[in-house]
mmCIF file with all atom_site columns, C-alpha atoms in Angstrom:
data_model
loop_
_atom_site.group_PDB
_atom_site.id
_atom_site.type_symbol
_atom_site.label_atom_id
_atom_site.label_alt_id
_atom_site.label_comp_id
_atom_site.label_asym_id
_atom_site.label_entity_id
_atom_site.label_seq_id
_atom_site.pdbx_PDB_ins_code
_atom_site.Cartn_x
_atom_site.Cartn_y
_atom_site.Cartn_z
_atom_site.occupancy
_atom_site.B_iso_or_equiv
_atom_site.pdbx_formal_charge
_atom_site.auth_seq_id
_atom_site.auth_comp_id
_atom_site.auth_asym_id
_atom_site.auth_atom_id
_atom_site.pdbx_PDB_model_num
ATOM 1   C CA . UNK A 1 1   ? 209.858 104.943 49.584 1.00 0.00 ? 138 UNK A CA 1
ATOM 2   C CA . UNK A 1 2   ? 206.116 105.146 50.195 1.00 0.00 ? 139 UNK A CA 1
ATOM 3   C CA . UNK A 1 3   ? 205.653 101.374 50.086 1.00 0.00 ? 140 UNK A CA 1
ATOM 4   C CA . UNK A 1 4   ? 208.614 100.585 52.342 1.00 0.00 ? 141 UNK A CA 1
ATOM 5   C CA . UNK A 1 5   ? 208.386 103.722 54.502 1.00 0.00 ? 142 UNK A CA 1
ATOM 6   C CA . UNK A 1 6   ? 212.135 104.263 54.172 1.00 0.00 ? 143 UNK A CA 1
ATOM 7   C CA . UNK A 1 7   ? 214.413 106.538 52.082 1.00 0.00 ? 144 UNK A CA 1
ATOM 8   C CA . UNK A 1 8   ? 215.915 105.302 48.827 1.00 0.00 ? 145 UNK A CA 1
ATOM 9   C CA . UNK A 1 9   ? 219.517 105.150 50.046 1.00 0.00 ? 146 UNK A CA 1
ATOM 10  C CA . UNK A 1 10  ? 218.604 102.960 53.026 1.00 0.00 ? 147 UNK A CA 1
ATOM 11  C CA . UNK A 1 11  ? 216.478 100.704 50.835 1.00 0.00 ? 148 UNK A CA 1
ATOM 12  C CA . UNK A 1 12  ? 219.307 100.278 48.332 1.00 0.00 ? 149 UNK A CA 1
ATOM 13  C CA . UNK A 1 13  ? 221.755 99.396  51.107 1.00 0.00 ? 150 UNK A CA 1
ATOM 14  C CA . UNK A 1 14  ? 219.462 96.912  52.852 1.00 0.00 ? 151 UNK A CA 1
ATOM 15  C CA . UNK A 1 15  ? 217.806 95.275  49.843 1.00 0.00 ? 152 UNK A CA 1
ATOM 16  C CA . UNK A 1 16  ? 220.635 95.248  47.290 1.00 0.00 ? 153 UNK A CA 1
ATOM 17  C CA . UNK A 1 17  ? 224.099 96.217  48.512 1.00 0.00 ? 154 UNK A CA 1
ATOM 18  C CA . UNK A 1 18  ? 224.202 94.287  51.791 1.00 0.00 ? 155 UNK A CA 1
ATOM 19  C CA . UNK A 1 19  ? 222.763 90.988  50.431 1.00 0.00 ? 156 UNK A CA 1
ATOM 20  C CA . UNK A 1 20  ? 225.284 91.023  47.576 1.00 0.00 ? 157 UNK A CA 1
ATOM 21  C CA . UNK A 1 21  ? 228.179 91.986  49.867 1.00 0.00 ? 158 UNK A CA 1
ATOM 22  C CA . UNK A 1 22  ? 228.779 95.283  48.093 1.00 0.00 ? 159 UNK A CA 1
ATOM 23  C CA . UNK A 1 23  ? 230.829 97.449  50.442 1.00 0.00 ? 160 UNK A CA 1
ATOM 24  C CA . UNK A 1 24  ? 231.925 100.044 47.871 1.00 0.00 ? 161 UNK A CA 1
ATOM 25  C CA . UNK A 1 25  ? 228.543 100.961 46.412 1.00 0.00 ? 162 UNK A CA 1
ATOM 26  C CA . UNK A 1 26  ? 226.086 103.470 47.781 1.00 0.00 ? 163 UNK A CA 1
ATOM 27  C CA . UNK A 1 27  ? 224.848 107.018 47.955 1.00 0.00 ? 164 UNK A CA 1
ATOM 28  C CA . UNK A 1 28  ? 226.710 109.866 49.692 1.00 0.00 ? 165 UNK A CA 1
ATOM 29  C CA . UNK A 1 29  ? 230.162 108.248 49.439 1.00 0.00 ? 166 UNK A CA 1
ATOM 30  C CA . UNK A 1 30  ? 231.857 110.776 51.720 1.00 0.00 ? 167 UNK A CA 1
ATOM 31  C CA . UNK A 1 31  ? 229.994 109.077 54.572 1.00 0.00 ? 168 UNK A CA 1
ATOM 32  C CA . UNK A 1 32  ? 231.631 105.671 53.900 1.00 0.00 ? 169 UNK A CA 1
ATOM 33  C CA . UNK A 1 33  ? 234.748 106.387 51.831 1.00 0.00 ? 170 UNK A CA 1
ATOM 34  C CA . UNK A 1 34  ? 237.767 108.666 51.848 1.00 0.00 ? 171 UNK A CA 1
ATOM 35  C CA . UNK A 1 35  ? 237.711 111.712 49.612 1.00 0.00 ? 172 UNK A CA 1
ATOM 36  C CA . UNK A 1 36  ? 241.159 110.782 48.297 1.00 0.00 ? 173 UNK A CA 1
ATOM 37  C CA . UNK A 1 37  ? 239.657 107.576 46.861 1.00 0.00 ? 174 UNK A CA 1
ATOM 38  C CA . UNK A 1 38  ? 237.031 109.493 44.880 1.00 0.00 ? 175 UNK A CA 1
ATOM 39  C CA . UNK A 1 39  ? 237.972 110.931 41.517 1.00 0.00 ? 176 UNK A CA 1
ATOM 40  C CA . UNK A 1 40  ? 236.769 114.475 40.786 1.00 0.00 ? 177 UNK A CA 1
ATOM 41  C CA . UNK A 1 41  ? 234.311 114.739 37.923 1.00 0.00 ? 178 UNK A CA 1
ATOM 42  C CA . UNK A 1 42  ? 234.243 118.375 36.894 1.00 0.00 ? 179 UNK A CA 1
ATOM 43  C CA . UNK A 1 43  ? 235.326 121.854 37.877 1.00 0.00 ? 180 UNK A CA 1
ATOM 44  C CA . UNK A 1 44  ? 231.803 123.259 38.165 1.00 0.00 ? 181 UNK A CA 1
ATOM 45  C CA . UNK A 1 45  ? 232.029 126.997 37.525 1.00 0.00 ? 182 UNK A CA 1
ATOM 46  C CA . UNK A 1 46  ? 228.260 127.469 37.177 1.00 0.00 ? 183 UNK A CA 1
ATOM 47  C CA . UNK A 1 47  ? 226.415 125.638 39.955 1.00 0.00 ? 184 UNK A CA 1
ATOM 48  C CA . UNK A 1 48  ? 228.835 124.860 42.797 1.00 0.00 ? 185 UNK A CA 1
ATOM 49  C CA . UNK A 1 49  ? 231.819 127.060 41.968 1.00 0.00 ? 186 UNK A CA 1
ATOM 50  C CA . UNK A 1 50  ? 234.215 124.262 42.937 1.00 0.00 ? 187 UNK A CA 1
ATOM 51  C CA . UNK A 1 51  ? 235.497 120.822 42.020 1.00 0.00 ? 188 UNK A CA 1
ATOM 52  C CA . UNK A 1 52  ? 232.774 118.177 42.223 1.00 0.00 ? 189 UNK A CA 1
ATOM 53  C CA . UNK A 1 53  ? 234.386 115.362 44.196 1.00 0.00 ? 190 UNK A CA 1
ATOM 54  C CA . UNK A 1 54  ? 232.573 112.870 46.363 1.00 0.00 ? 191 UNK A CA 1
ATOM 55  C CA . UNK A 1 55  ? 229.174 114.368 45.617 1.00 0.00 ? 192 UNK A CA 1
ATOM 56  C CA . UNK A 1 56  ? 226.803 113.644 42.765 1.00 0.00 ? 193 UNK A CA 1
ATOM 57  C CA . UNK A 1 57  ? 227.545 115.524 39.552 1.00 0.00 ? 194 UNK A CA 1
ATOM 58  C CA . UNK A 1 58  ? 223.915 115.864 38.430 1.00 0.00 ? 195 UNK A CA 1
ATOM 59  C CA . UNK A 1 59  ? 222.602 119.225 39.744 1.00 0.00 ? 196 UNK A CA 1
ATOM 60  C CA . UNK A 1 60  ? 219.034 117.945 40.192 1.00 0.00 ? 197 UNK A CA 1
ATOM 61  C CA . UNK A 1 61  ? 220.194 114.991 42.283 1.00 0.00 ? 198 UNK A CA 1
ATOM 62  C CA . UNK A 1 62  ? 222.501 117.295 44.236 1.00 0.00 ? 199 UNK A CA 1
ATOM 63  C CA . UNK A 1 63  ? 219.558 119.514 45.144 1.00 0.00 ? 200 UNK A CA 1
ATOM 64  C CA . UNK A 1 64  ? 217.770 116.368 46.376 1.00 0.00 ? 201 UNK A CA 1
ATOM 65  C CA . UNK A 1 65  ? 220.568 115.774 48.873 1.00 0.00 ? 202 UNK A CA 1
ATOM 66  C CA . UNK A 1 66  ? 222.574 113.466 46.626 1.00 0.00 ? 203 UNK A CA 1
ATOM 67  C CA . UNK A 1 67  ? 220.008 110.645 46.625 1.00 0.00 ? 204 UNK A CA 1
ATOM 68  C CA . UNK A 1 68  ? 217.822 110.226 43.552 1.00 0.00 ? 205 UNK A CA 1
ATOM 69  C CA . UNK A 1 69  ? 216.514 107.509 41.329 1.00 0.00 ? 206 UNK A CA 1
ATOM 70  C CA . UNK A 1 70  ? 218.317 108.855 38.279 1.00 0.00 ? 207 UNK A CA 1
ATOM 71  C CA . UNK A 1 71  ? 221.698 109.803 39.779 1.00 0.00 ? 208 UNK A CA 1
ATOM 72  C CA . UNK A 1 72  ? 223.838 109.784 42.892 1.00 0.00 ? 209 UNK A CA 1
ATOM 73  C CA . UNK A 1 73  ? 224.883 106.142 43.180 1.00 0.00 ? 210 UNK A CA 1
ATOM 74  C CA . UNK A 1 74  ? 228.660 105.649 43.554 1.00 0.00 ? 211 UNK A CA 1
ATOM 75  C CA . UNK A 1 75  ? 230.632 102.428 43.157 1.00 0.00 ? 212 UNK A CA 1
ATOM 76  C CA . UNK A 1 76  ? 234.004 100.958 42.347 1.00 0.00 ? 213 UNK A CA 1
ATOM 77  C CA . UNK A 1 77  ? 234.432 98.678  39.322 1.00 0.00 ? 214 UNK A CA 1
ATOM 78  C CA . UNK A 1 78  ? 234.345 95.449  41.335 1.00 0.00 ? 215 UNK A CA 1
ATOM 79  C CA . UNK A 1 79  ? 231.022 96.048  43.066 1.00 0.00 ? 216 UNK A CA 1
ATOM 80  C CA . UNK A 1 80  ? 229.416 97.353  39.900 1.00 0.00 ? 217 UNK A CA 1
ATOM 81  C CA . UNK A 1 81  ? 230.595 94.231  38.057 1.00 0.00 ? 218 UNK A CA 1
ATOM 82  C CA . UNK A 1 82  ? 229.052 92.044  40.779 1.00 0.00 ? 219 UNK A CA 1
ATOM 83  C CA . UNK A 1 83  ? 225.701 93.823  40.392 1.00 0.00 ? 220 UNK A CA 1
ATOM 84  C CA . UNK A 1 84  ? 225.833 93.386  36.608 1.00 0.00 ? 221 UNK A CA 1
ATOM 85  C CA . UNK A 1 85  ? 226.807 89.742  36.989 1.00 0.00 ? 222 UNK A CA 1
ATOM 86  C CA . UNK A 1 86  ? 223.792 89.197  39.239 1.00 0.00 ? 223 UNK A CA 1
ATOM 87  C CA . UNK A 1 87  ? 221.590 90.670  36.531 1.00 0.00 ? 224 UNK A CA 1
ATOM 88  C CA . UNK A 1 88  ? 223.303 88.626  33.811 1.00 0.00 ? 225 UNK A CA 1
ATOM 89  C CA . UNK A 1 89  ? 222.622 85.444  35.791 1.00 0.00 ? 226 UNK A CA 1
ATOM 90  C CA . UNK A 1 90  ? 218.922 86.166  36.128 1.00 0.00 ? 227 UNK A CA 1
ATOM 91  C CA . UNK A 1 91  ? 218.985 88.057  39.414 1.00 0.00 ? 228 UNK A CA 1
ATOM 92  C CA . UNK A 1 92  ? 221.168 85.746  41.517 1.00 0.00 ? 229 UNK A CA 1
ATOM 93  C CA . UNK A 1 93  ? 224.735 85.924  42.834 1.00 0.00 ? 230 UNK A CA 1
ATOM 94  C CA . UNK A 1 94  ? 226.542 83.503  45.148 1.00 0.00 ? 231 UNK A CA 1
ATOM 95  C CA . UNK A 1 95  ? 223.296 81.885  46.211 1.00 0.00 ? 232 UNK A CA 1
ATOM 96  C CA . UNK A 1 96  ? 221.580 85.208  46.915 1.00 0.00 ? 233 UNK A CA 1
ATOM 97  C CA . UNK A 1 97  ? 218.350 85.693  44.961 1.00 0.00 ? 234 UNK A CA 1
ATOM 98  C CA . UNK A 1 98  ? 218.027 89.438  44.419 1.00 0.00 ? 235 UNK A CA 1
ATOM 99  C CA . UNK A 1 99  ? 215.094 89.446  41.995 1.00 0.00 ? 236 UNK A CA 1
ATOM 100 C CA . UNK A 1 100 ? 213.198 86.823  40.026 1.00 0.00 ? 237 UNK A CA 1
ATOM 101 C CA . UNK A 1 101 ? 214.488 85.789  36.579 1.00 0.00 ? 238 UNK A CA 1
ATOM 102 C CA . UNK A 1 102 ? 211.246 86.892  34.949 1.00 0.00 ? 239 UNK A CA 1
ATOM 103 C CA . UNK A 1 103 ? 211.687 90.359  36.500 1.00 0.00 ? 240 UNK A CA 1
ATOM 104 C CA . UNK A 1 104 ? 215.155 90.656  34.967 1.00 0.00 ? 241 UNK A CA 1
ATOM 105 C CA . UNK A 1 105 ? 213.749 89.473  31.638 1.00 0.00 ? 242 UNK A CA 1
ATOM 106 C CA . UNK A 1 106 ? 210.959 92.060  31.744 1.00 0.00 ? 243 UNK A CA 1
ATOM 107 C CA . UNK A 1 107 ? 213.286 94.919  32.631 1.00 0.00 ? 244 UNK A CA 1
ATOM 108 C CA . UNK A 1 108 ? 215.965 94.011  30.059 1.00 0.00 ? 245 UNK A CA 1
ATOM 109 C CA . UNK A 1 109 ? 213.681 93.441  27.061 1.00 0.00 ? 246 UNK A CA 1
ATOM 110 C CA . UNK A 1 110 ? 213.006 96.287  24.657 1.00 0.00 ? 247 UNK A CA 1
ATOM 111 C CA . UNK A 1 111 ? 210.109 98.241  26.115 1.00 0.00 ? 248 UNK A CA 1
ATOM 112 C CA . UNK A 1 112 ? 208.702 99.391  22.765 1.00 0.00 ? 249 UNK A CA 1
ATOM 113 C CA . UNK A 1 113 ? 209.635 96.682  20.225 1.00 0.00 ? 250 UNK A CA 1
ATOM 114 C CA . UNK A 1 114 ? 207.180 98.050  17.649 1.00 0.00 ? 251 UNK A CA 1
ATOM 115 C CA . UNK A 1 115 ? 209.033 101.381 17.567 1.00 0.00 ? 252 UNK A CA 1
ATOM 116 C CA . UNK A 1 116 ? 212.571 102.471 16.717 1.00 0.00 ? 253 UNK A CA 1
ATOM 117 C CA . UNK A 1 117 ? 213.418 102.771 20.408 1.00 0.00 ? 254 UNK A CA 1
ATOM 118 C CA . UNK A 1 118 ? 216.266 100.547 21.590 1.00 0.00 ? 255 UNK A CA 1
ATOM 119 C CA . UNK A 1 119 ? 215.797 100.967 25.341 1.00 0.00 ? 256 UNK A CA 1
ATOM 120 C CA . UNK A 1 120 ? 214.431 98.545  27.884 1.00 0.00 ? 257 UNK A CA 1
ATOM 121 C CA . UNK A 1 121 ? 212.358 99.555  30.910 1.00 0.00 ? 258 UNK A CA 1
ATOM 122 C CA . UNK A 1 122 ? 215.279 99.446  33.315 1.00 0.00 ? 259 UNK A CA 1
ATOM 123 C CA . UNK A 1 123 ? 218.381 99.319  31.116 1.00 0.00 ? 260 UNK A CA 1
ATOM 124 C CA . UNK A 1 124 ? 219.884 100.524 27.876 1.00 0.00 ? 261 UNK A CA 1
ATOM 125 C CA . UNK A 1 125 ? 220.012 98.082  24.964 1.00 0.00 ? 262 UNK A CA 1
ATOM 126 C CA . UNK A 1 126 ? 222.073 97.658  21.773 1.00 0.00 ? 263 UNK A CA 1
ATOM 127 C CA . UNK A 1 127 ? 221.569 100.218 19.044 1.00 0.00 ? 264 UNK A CA 1
ATOM 128 C CA . UNK A 1 128 ? 219.160 99.215  16.295 1.00 0.00 ? 265 UNK A CA 1
ATOM 129 C CA . UNK A 1 129 ? 221.448 100.476 13.554 1.00 0.00 ? 266 UNK A CA 1
ATOM 130 C CA . UNK A 1 130 ? 225.076 99.642  12.886 1.00 0.00 ? 267 UNK A CA 1
ATOM 131 C CA . UNK A 1 131 ? 227.661 101.618 14.887 1.00 0.00 ? 268 UNK A CA 1
ATOM 132 C CA . UNK A 1 132 ? 225.002 103.145 17.135 1.00 0.00 ? 269 UNK A CA 1
ATOM 133 C CA . UNK A 1 133 ? 224.033 103.075 20.782 1.00 0.00 ? 270 UNK A CA 1
ATOM 134 C CA . UNK A 1 134 ? 226.174 102.785 23.888 1.00 0.00 ? 271 UNK A CA 1
ATOM 135 C CA . UNK A 1 135 ? 227.528 99.345  22.973 1.00 0.00 ? 272 UNK A CA 1
ATOM 136 C CA . UNK A 1 136 ? 228.320 99.944  19.307 1.00 0.00 ? 273 UNK A CA 1
ATOM 137 C CA . UNK A 1 137 ? 228.458 96.638  17.433 1.00 0.00 ? 274 UNK A CA 1
ATOM 138 C CA . UNK A 1 138 ? 229.592 94.584  20.435 1.00 0.00 ? 275 UNK A CA 1
ATOM 139 C CA . UNK A 1 139 ? 227.484 92.019  22.238 1.00 0.00 ? 276 UNK A CA 1
ATOM 140 C CA . UNK A 1 140 ? 224.370 90.077  21.327 1.00 0.00 ? 277 UNK A CA 1
ATOM 141 C CA . UNK A 1 141 ? 220.873 91.491  21.060 1.00 0.00 ? 278 UNK A CA 1
ATOM 142 C CA . UNK A 1 142 ? 220.193 90.210  24.585 1.00 0.00 ? 279 UNK A CA 1
ATOM 143 C CA . UNK A 1 143 ? 222.964 92.343  26.106 1.00 0.00 ? 280 UNK A CA 1
ATOM 144 C CA . UNK A 1 144 ? 222.092 95.341  28.255 1.00 0.00 ? 281 UNK A CA 1
ATOM 145 C CA . UNK A 1 145 ? 223.697 97.940  30.501 1.00 0.00 ? 282 UNK A CA 1
ATOM 146 C CA . UNK A 1 146 ? 224.048 101.601 31.318 1.00 0.00 ? 283 UNK A CA 1
ATOM 147 C CA . UNK A 1 147 ? 226.083 104.464 29.922 1.00 0.00 ? 284 UNK A CA 1
ATOM 148 C CA . UNK A 1 148 ? 226.574 107.432 32.249 1.00 0.00 ? 285 UNK A CA 1
ATOM 149 C CA . UNK A 1 149 ? 227.149 111.082 31.399 1.00 0.00 ? 286 UNK A CA 1
ATOM 150 C CA . UNK A 1 150 ? 230.372 111.312 33.402 1.00 0.00 ? 287 UNK A CA 1
ATOM 151 C CA . UNK A 1 151 ? 231.992 108.420 31.518 1.00 0.00 ? 288 UNK A CA 1
ATOM 152 C CA . UNK A 1 152 ? 230.692 105.228 33.098 1.00 0.00 ? 289 UNK A CA 1
ATOM 153 C CA . UNK A 1 153 ? 229.816 102.205 30.998 1.00 0.00 ? 290 UNK A CA 1
ATOM 154 C CA . UNK A 1 154 ? 228.550 98.997  32.582 1.00 0.00 ? 291 UNK A CA 1
ATOM 155 C CA . UNK A 1 155 ? 227.458 96.355  30.076 1.00 0.00 ? 292 UNK A CA 1
ATOM 156 C CA . UNK A 1 156 ? 226.685 92.644  30.342 1.00 0.00 ? 293 UNK A CA 1
ATOM 157 C CA . UNK A 1 157 ? 225.711 89.913  27.903 1.00 0.00 ? 294 UNK A CA 1
ATOM 158 C CA . UNK A 1 158 ? 223.708 86.884  29.132 1.00 0.00 ? 295 UNK A CA 1
ATOM 159 C CA . UNK A 1 159 ? 224.068 85.147  25.784 1.00 0.00 ? 296 UNK A CA 1
ATOM 160 C CA . UNK A 1 160 ? 227.813 85.581  25.325 1.00 0.00 ? 297 UNK A CA 1
ATOM 161 C CA . UNK A 1 161 ? 228.701 85.423  29.003 1.00 0.00 ? 298 UNK A CA 1
ATOM 162 C CA . UNK A 1 162 ? 230.709 88.575  29.664 1.00 0.00 ? 299 UNK A CA 1
ATOM 163 C CA . UNK A 1 163 ? 230.479 91.715  31.784 1.00 0.00 ? 300 UNK A CA 1
ATOM 164 C CA . UNK A 1 164 ? 232.504 94.892  31.248 1.00 0.00 ? 301 UNK A CA 1
ATOM 165 C CA . UNK A 1 165 ? 232.729 97.906  33.562 1.00 0.00 ? 302 UNK A CA 1
ATOM 166 C CA . UNK A 1 166 ? 234.478 101.116 32.527 1.00 0.00 ? 303 UNK A CA 1
ATOM 167 C CA . UNK A 1 167 ? 234.695 103.961 35.028 1.00 0.00 ? 304 UNK A CA 1
ATOM 168 C CA . UNK A 1 168 ? 235.975 106.692 32.755 1.00 0.00 ? 305 UNK A CA 1
ATOM 169 C CA . UNK A 1 169 ? 236.359 110.265 33.932 1.00 0.00 ? 306 UNK A CA 1
ATOM 170 C CA . UNK A 1 170 ? 234.985 111.702 30.708 1.00 0.00 ? 307 UNK A CA 1
ATOM 171 C CA . UNK A 1 171 ? 234.086 115.224 31.832 1.00 0.00 ? 308 UNK A CA 1
ATOM 172 C CA . UNK A 1 172 ? 237.264 116.072 33.708 1.00 0.00 ? 309 UNK A CA 1
ATOM 173 C CA . UNK A 1 173 ? 238.175 118.926 33.845 1.00 0.00 ? 310 UNK A CA 1
ATOM 174 C CA . UNK A 1 174 ? 234.869 119.971 32.224 1.00 0.00 ? 311 UNK A CA 1
ATOM 175 C CA . UNK A 1 175 ? 232.072 118.667 30.033 1.00 0.00 ? 312 UNK A CA 1
ATOM 176 C CA . UNK A 1 176 ? 233.741 120.088 26.927 1.00 0.00 ? 313 UNK A CA 1
ATOM 177 C CA . UNK A 1 177 ? 236.231 117.211 27.121 1.00 0.00 ? 314 UNK A CA 1
ATOM 178 C CA . UNK A 1 178 ? 235.021 114.996 24.263 1.00 0.00 ? 315 UNK A CA 1
ATOM 179 C CA . UNK A 1 179 ? 237.956 112.579 24.003 1.00 0.00 ? 316 UNK A CA 1
ATOM 180 C CA . UNK A 1 180 ? 235.946 109.581 25.206 1.00 0.00 ? 317 UNK A CA 1
ATOM 181 C CA . UNK A 1 181 ? 233.152 110.367 22.737 1.00 0.00 ? 318 UNK A CA 1
ATOM 182 C CA . UNK A 1 182 ? 235.236 111.378 19.724 1.00 0.00 ? 319 UNK A CA 1
ATOM 183 C CA . UNK A 1 183 ? 237.531 108.350 20.056 1.00 0.00 ? 320 UNK A CA 1
ATOM 184 C CA . UNK A 1 184 ? 234.693 105.891 20.846 1.00 0.00 ? 321 UNK A CA 1
ATOM 185 C CA . UNK A 1 185 ? 236.742 104.587 23.772 1.00 0.00 ? 322 UNK A CA 1
ATOM 186 C CA . UNK A 1 186 ? 233.937 102.680 25.476 1.00 0.00 ? 323 UNK A CA 1
ATOM 187 C CA . UNK A 1 187 ? 232.443 101.013 22.420 1.00 0.00 ? 324 UNK A CA 1
ATOM 188 C CA . UNK A 1 188 ? 235.914 100.058 21.175 1.00 0.00 ? 325 UNK A CA 1
ATOM 189 C CA . UNK A 1 189 ? 236.687 98.456  24.543 1.00 0.00 ? 326 UNK A CA 1
ATOM 190 C CA . UNK A 1 190 ? 233.523 96.349  24.361 1.00 0.00 ? 327 UNK A CA 1
ATOM 191 C CA . UNK A 1 191 ? 234.397 95.278  20.820 1.00 0.00 ? 328 UNK A CA 1
ATOM 192 C CA . UNK A 1 192 ? 237.890 94.208  21.920 1.00 0.00 ? 329 UNK A CA 1
ATOM 193 C CA . UNK A 1 193 ? 236.359 91.971  24.602 1.00 0.00 ? 330 UNK A CA 1
ATOM 194 C CA . UNK A 1 194 ? 233.836 90.508  22.149 1.00 0.00 ? 331 UNK A CA 1
ATOM 195 C CA . UNK A 1 195 ? 236.488 89.761  19.541 1.00 0.00 ? 332 UNK A CA 1
ATOM 196 C CA . UNK A 1 196 ? 238.935 88.339  22.110 1.00 0.00 ? 333 UNK A CA 1
ATOM 197 C CA . UNK A 1 197 ? 236.246 85.824  23.112 1.00 0.00 ? 334 UNK A CA 1
ATOM 198 C CA . UNK A 1 198 ? 235.697 84.887  19.472 1.00 0.00 ? 335 UNK A CA 1
ATOM 199 C CA . UNK A 1 199 ? 232.223 86.320  18.959 1.00 0.00 ? 336 UNK A CA 1
ATOM 200 C CA . UNK A 1 200 ? 231.087 87.645  15.562 1.00 0.00 ? 337 UNK A CA 1
ATOM 201 C CA . UNK A 1 201 ? 229.850 91.131  14.816 1.00 0.00 ? 338 UNK A CA 1
ATOM 202 C CA . UNK A 1 202 ? 226.176 91.504  15.715 1.00 0.00 ? 339 UNK A CA 1
ATOM 203 C CA . UNK A 1 203 ? 225.423 93.198  12.412 1.00 0.00 ? 340 UNK A CA 1
ATOM 204 C CA . UNK A 1 204 ? 225.356 91.208  9.201  1.00 0.00 ? 341 UNK A CA 1
ATOM 205 C CA . UNK A 1 205 ? 224.511 92.341  5.658  1.00 0.00 ? 342 UNK A CA 1
ATOM 206 C CA . UNK A 1 206 ? 220.800 93.038  5.231  1.00 0.00 ? 343 UNK A CA 1
ATOM 207 C CA . UNK A 1 207 ? 220.526 90.221  2.683  1.00 0.00 ? 344 UNK A CA 1
ATOM 208 C CA . UNK A 1 208 ? 221.723 87.713  5.317  1.00 0.00 ? 345 UNK A CA 1
ATOM 209 C CA . UNK A 1 209 ? 219.352 88.777  8.076  1.00 0.00 ? 346 UNK A CA 1
ATOM 210 C CA . UNK A 1 210 ? 216.631 86.415  9.151  1.00 0.00 ? 347 UNK A CA 1
ATOM 211 C CA . UNK A 1 211 ? 213.490 88.061  10.484 1.00 0.00 ? 348 UNK A CA 1
ATOM 212 C CA . UNK A 1 212 ? 213.151 91.487  12.093 1.00 0.00 ? 349 UNK A CA 1
ATOM 213 C CA . UNK A 1 213 ? 215.435 93.005  14.681 1.00 0.00 ? 350 UNK A CA 1
ATOM 214 C CA . UNK A 1 214 ? 214.720 91.791  18.197 1.00 0.00 ? 351 UNK A CA 1
#
């Protein structure tokens, strides 16, 4: 915001959403969408004393007016898939160069490869142990994505060539709803896609591994 002298929501619209043709992605969705099209997340009995619908669930982002770097961005599955596809293809979609390939590579590589930390600078990465992380055992080591508190999972794999978006309403009616977590719905869905495309499990017996984990 300081460099561009503009607020984050306007920058996102002008630099990312508009060039990619994303008409159903943005902050403050009640300004560009109908409330009936927005699923409620939680009956908030502590902070807002009402159903959270069409406004950001995260209280900190809500107190910032619904626009924050860590929360507040709304989207439908199609537009989110387009954004992930642009990242999977090295920052380009339909002839539009969003970012440079080397920028995508930097932000999707493990940030601390010498430590037991799976995350990249800008994205989540596969778990370093079997049956761990947001993607479970699905996808290659080069895959990356984001898992959201309210039930979102957006994951893409440059090596295997797939993108999956799940917009699950995990915390409805409240955050005590653990069905998505207890049943591993999101990781199982990714595994179904991986297996349907004929890809092997990322984890192999320790005796068969060659070299360290990426």
